[in-house]
Coordinates of C-alpha atoms in Angstrom, one line a residue:
X1 CA 22.0 -0.4 -6.7
X2 CA 21.8 -4.2 -7.1
X3 CA 18.8 -6.4 -6.6
X4 CA 19.3 -10.0 -5.4
X5 CA 18.6 -12.9 -7.8
X6 CA 15.9 -14.2 -5.4
X7 CA 14.2 -10.8 -5.5
X8 CA 14.3 -10.8 -9.3
X9 CA 13.1 -14.4 -9.7
X10 CA 12.9 -16.3 -13.0
X11 CA 11.5 -14.6 -16.1
X12 CA 10.0 -11.8 -14.0
X13 CA 7.6 -9.5 -15.8
X14 CA 7.9 -7.1 -12.9
X15 CA 10.4 -4.3 -12.7
X16 CA 12.8 -5.5 -9.9
X17 CA 13.6 -1.9 -9.0
X18 CA 10.0 -1.3 -7.9
X19 CA 8.7 -4.7 -6.8
X20 CA 9.9 -7.4 -4.4
X21 CA 8.6 -11.0 -4.8
X22 CA 9.2 -13.0 -1.6
X23 CA 8.0 -16.2 -3.4
X24 CA 8.3 -15.9 -7.2
X25 CA 5.7 -17.9 -9.1
X26 CA 6.7 -18.7 -12.7
X27 CA 3.1 -18.8 -14.1
X28 CA 0.9 -17.0 -11.5
X29 CA -2.9 -17.3 -11.7
X30 CA -3.0 -13.8 -10.2
X31 CA -0.6 -11.2 -8.9
X32 CA -1.4 -9.4 -5.6
X33 CA 0.4 -6.0 -5.6
X34 CA 0.9 -4.6 -2.0
X35 CA 1.4 -1.0 -1.3
X36 CA 3.1 -0.1 2.1
X37 CA 2.1 2.6 4.6
X38 CA 3.9 5.9 5.2
X39 CA 7.5 5.1 6.2
X40 CA 6.8 1.5 5.3
X41 CA 8.7 -0.9 3.1
X42 CA 8.2 -3.9 0.9
X43 CA 9.4 -6.2 3.7
X44 CA 6.3 -5.4 5.6
X45 CA 4.6 -8.1 3.4
X46 CA 7.4 -10.6 3.2
X47 CA 5.5 -13.3 5.2
X48 CA 2.2 -13.0 3.4
X49 CA 3.0 -15.6 0.6
X50 CA 2.9 -18.3 3.4
X51 CA -0.9 -17.9 3.6
X52 CA -1.7 -17.2 -0.1
X53 CA -2.7 -19.9 -2.6
X54 CA 0.4 -21.4 -4.3
X55 CA -0.5 -19.9 -7.7
X56 CA -0.9 -16.4 -6.4
X57 CA 2.2 -14.3 -6.6
X58 CA 2.7 -11.4 -4.2
X59 CA 4.6 -8.3 -5.4
X60 CA 5.3 -5.7 -2.8
X61 CA 6.0 -2.1 -3.9
X62 CA 9.4 -0.8 -2.9
X63 CA 9.1 3.0 -2.8
X64 CA 12.4 5.0 -3.2
X65 CA 14.1 6.0 -0.1
X66 CA 13.9 2.8 1.9
X67 CA 15.6 -0.6 2.3
X68 CA 17.9 -1.3 -0.7
X69 CA 16.6 2.0 -2.3
X70 CA 17.5 4.1 0.7
X71 CA 20.0 6.1 -1.3
X72 CA 17.3 7.4 -3.6
X73 CA 15.2 10.5 -2.7
X74 CA 11.6 9.6 -1.6
X75 CA 8.9 10.7 -3.9
X76 CA 6.8 13.5 -2.3
X77 CA 4.1 14.0 -5.0
X78 CA 1.3 11.5 -5.4
X79 CA 0.9 12.0 -9.2
X80 CA 4.6 11.3 -9.7
X81 CA 4.6 8.2 -7.5
X82 CA 1.4 6.8 -9.0
X83 CA 2.6 7.5 -12.6
X84 CA 5.9 5.7 -12.0
X85 CA 4.4 2.6 -10.4
X86 CA 1.7 2.4 -13.0
X87 CA 4.4 2.5 -15.7
X88 CA 6.4 -0.1 -14.0
X89 CA 3.4 -2.4 -13.9
X90 CA 2.7 -2.4 -17.6
X91 CA 4.8 -5.6 -18.3
X92 CA 2.7 -7.4 -15.6
X93 CA -0.6 -6.8 -17.3
X94 CA -0.3 -10.2 -18.9
X95 CA -1.9 -11.6 -15.7
X96 CA -4.9 -10.6 -13.6
X97 CA -4.0 -8.1 -10.9
X98 CA -5.3 -7.2 -7.5
X99 CA -4.1 -4.4 -5.2
X100 CA -3.8 -4.2 -1.4
X101 CA -2.9 -0.8 0.1
X102 CA -2.5 -0.1 3.8
X103 CA -2.8 3.5 5.1
X104 CA -1.0 5.8 2.7
X105 CA -0.6 2.8 0.5
X106 CA -4.4 2.6 0.0
X107 CA -4.4 6.0 -1.6
X108 CA -1.4 5.1 -3.8
X109 CA -3.1 1.8 -4.8
X110 CA -6.3 3.7 -5.7
X111 CA -4.4 6.2 -7.9
X112 CA -2.5 3.5 -9.7
X113 CA -5.7 1.5 -10.2
X114 CA -7.3 4.5 -11.9
X115 CA -4.3 4.9 -14.2
X116 CA -4.2 1.2 -15.1
X117 CA -7.9 1.3 -16.0
X118 CA -7.9 4.6 -17.8
X119 CA -4.7 4.1 -19.8
X120 CA -4.7 0.4 -20.5
X121 CA -8.3 -0.6 -20.2
X122 CA -7.5 -3.2 -17.5
X123 CA -9.8 -3.7 -14.6
X124 CA -8.3 -5.2 -11.5
X125 CA -9.7 -8.3 -9.9
X126 CA -10.1 -6.2 -6.7
X127 CA -8.8 -3.2 -4.8
X128 CA -8.4 -3.7 -1.1
X129 CA -8.0 -0.6 1.0
X130 CA -6.9 -0.7 4.6
X131 CA -6.9 1.9 7.4
X132 CA -7.2 5.0 5.1
X133 CA -10.1 7.4 4.7
X134 CA -11.8 7.5 1.3
X135 CA -10.8 10.3 -1.0
X136 CA -13.8 12.4 -0.2
X137 CA -13.0 12.3 3.5
X138 CA -9.3 13.1 3.4
X139 CA -8.1 16.1 5.3
X140 CA -4.5 17.4 5.6
X141 CA -3.0 16.8 9.0
X142 CA -0.2 19.3 8.7
X143 CA 2.1 16.8 10.4
X144 CA 4.6 16.9 7.6
X145 CA 5.5 20.5 8.6
X146 CA 5.5 19.8 12.4
X147 CA 8.5 19.3 14.6
X148 CA 10.3 16.0 14.7
X149 CA 8.9 15.4 18.2
X150 CA 5.3 15.9 17.1
X151 CA 5.8 13.7 14.0
X152 CA 7.5 10.9 15.9
X153 CA 4.7 11.0 18.5
X154 CA 2.1 10.5 15.8
X155 CA 4.0 7.6 14.2
X156 CA 4.4 5.9 17.6
X157 CA 0.7 6.4 18.4
X158 CA -0.2 4.5 15.3
X159 CA 2.2 1.7 16.2
X160 CA 3.6 -0.6 13.5
X161 CA 6.9 -2.3 13.0
X162 CA 9.2 0.7 13.0
X163 CA 7.7 2.9 15.7
X164 CA 9.9 1.6 18.5
X165 CA 13.0 2.2 16.3
X166 CA 12.3 5.9 16.5
X167 CA 13.3 5.8 20.2
X168 CA 16.9 5.2 19.1
X169 CA 18.6 8.5 17.9
X170 CA 20.7 6.9 15.1
X171 CA 17.7 5.0 13.7
X172 CA 15.5 8.1 14.0
X173 CA 18.0 10.1 12.0
X174 CA 18.0 7.4 9.3
X175 CA 14.2 6.9 9.1
X176 CA 12.7 10.3 9.8
X177 CA 13.5 12.0 6.5
X178 CA 11.6 9.3 4.5
X179 CA 8.7 9.3 7.0
X180 CA 8.4 13.1 6.7
X181 CA 8.5 12.9 2.9
X182 CA 5.7 10.4 3.0
X183 CA 3.7 12.6 5.3
X184 CA 4.3 15.5 3.0
X185 CA 2.9 13.4 0.1
X186 CA -0.2 12.7 2.2
X187 CA -0.6 16.3 3.3
X188 CA -0.3 17.7 -0.3
X189 CA -2.4 15.0 -2.0
X190 CA -5.6 16.5 -3.4
X191 CA -7.8 13.8 -5.0
X192 CA -10.1 14.7 -7.8
X193 CA -13.6 15.9 -6.7
X194 CA -15.7 14.0 -7.2
X195 CA -13.4 11.0 -7.5
X196 CA -13.8 9.3 -10.9
X197 CA -15.5 5.9 -10.5
X198 CA -13.6 2.8 -11.5
X199 CA -15.0 -0.6 -12.4
X200 CA -12.9 -2.5 -10.0
X201 CA -14.7 -3.9 -6.9
X202 CA -13.5 -2.5 -3.6
X203 CA -13.1 -4.1 -0.2
X204 CA -12.3 -1.8 2.8
X205 CA -10.7 -3.0 6.0
X206 CA -10.4 -1.2 9.3
X207 CA -9.3 -1.9 12.9
X208 CA -12.0 -1.0 15.4
X209 CA -9.6 1.0 17.6
X210 CA -7.9 3.0 14.8
X211 CA -7.1 6.4 16.4
X212 CA -7.4 8.3 13.1
X213 CA -9.8 6.5 10.8
X214 CA -13.5 5.7 11.5
X215 CA -16.1 3.4 10.0
X216 CA -17.7 6.2 8.1
X217 CA -14.4 7.2 6.6
X218 CA -13.9 3.7 5.2
X219 CA -17.5 3.2 4.1
X220 CA -17.1 6.2 1.8
X221 CA -14.8 4.2 -0.4
X222 CA -18.1 2.9 -2.0
X223 CA -18.1 6.2 -3.8
X224 CA -15.1 5.4 -6.0
X225 CA -16.4 2.1 -7.6
X226 CA -19.0 1.1 -10.0
X227 CA -18.4 -2.5 -8.8
X228 CA -19.4 -4.2 -5.6
X229 CA -18.2 -2.8 -2.3
X230 CA -17.7 -4.4 1.1
X231 CA -16.5 -3.1 4.5
X232 CA -15.1 -5.3 7.3
X233 CA -14.2 -4.0 10.7
X234 CA -11.7 -6.1 12.6
X235 CA -10.3 -6.1 16.1
X236 CA -7.3 -3.9 16.5
X237 CA -5.7 -0.5 16.0
X238 CA -4.2 1.1 12.9
X239 CA -2.0 -1.9 12.4
X240 CA -4.6 -4.5 13.2
X241 CA -3.2 -6.6 10.3
X242 CA 0.1 -7.4 12.1
X243 CA -1.6 -9.7 14.6
X244 CA -4.2 -11.1 12.2
X245 CA -2.0 -11.6 9.1
X246 CA -2.5 -15.5 8.8
X247 CA -6.3 -15.4 8.9
X248 CA -6.6 -12.1 7.0
X249 CA -4.3 -13.1 4.2
X250 CA -5.9 -16.6 3.9
X251 CA -9.3 -15.0 3.6
X252 CA -8.0 -12.5 1.1
X253 CA -6.6 -15.3 -1.0
X254 CA -9.9 -17.0 -1.1
X255 CA -11.7 -13.7 -2.0
X256 CA -9.3 -13.1 -4.9
X257 CA -9.4 -16.6 -6.4
X258 CA -13.1 -17.4 -6.0
X259 CA -15.3 -17.5 -9.0

C-alpha cells in the first residue's frame, strides 16, 4: 500500500499508515487526533482544518479495512486497536495532543488516552467524546450478529455520510464487512469496571435527537476523569456534527488553544 506525499507531509512525526493529515503543519502548537465512527474513515474529518487555528494540526485515524487500507482486515478487538494506535502515536508525543472521538471513535479515543497516560505519563490537553455512551452505561446491542438487513437498517437510522450508499448492492457488498467488524468490536468491548480515572479533562457532545444515546449516557463520562468535565447538547441527530461542523470546529479550536 502506498500513501500519497500530501498525506505524509513534511517531516511527519505521525505514522502515515495510521494517520491522515489534510493540512500538514510543520511545527504545530497542538495536534488534534480524530477517531471516526463505526464504518467511518479518516476522510470524515477532511474539511475540519478549514475551521481550526492555523497552528493546530488535525490527524485523522485511518482504521484498517477502509479507504486506502481497504485491503487490510478490520480490527475487531478494542484492546488490539487501541494498543496499535497508541503505539503509532508515540513519535507524536513531542507536541501537546487532544483527541476527538465520534460514536465508536469516542470509546477508541478514551482507550488510547488511558494508554498514553498510563504508559508514557502524558496527559492530553482534552478528550472530546461525541454521541457515545460513557463506559459505565454501555450495553451490547447484538447487531454485529444480526442479519444484513437489520444491520443496514440500524446504520441508515443513524444517518451519516455512507448510509445512503448501502442502498446500492455493489457498495453494500464492499462496505458491510467493515461495518459489521466495527459493530462486533463495539458489541464485544468490555470496559474496566469501574473505569480508571484519567487526568485529562473531558468534554461530551450530543445531538438532542440522537436515537440511541441520551443526555444521562453522556453525562456519565464525568466518571472517567479527575479533570474538569462539560456536556453540551446540540441540535441534531447522531450525526449532528455534519451540519454544524464550521461552528463546532471553530469553537473546539478555541477551547483547545485557550489558556
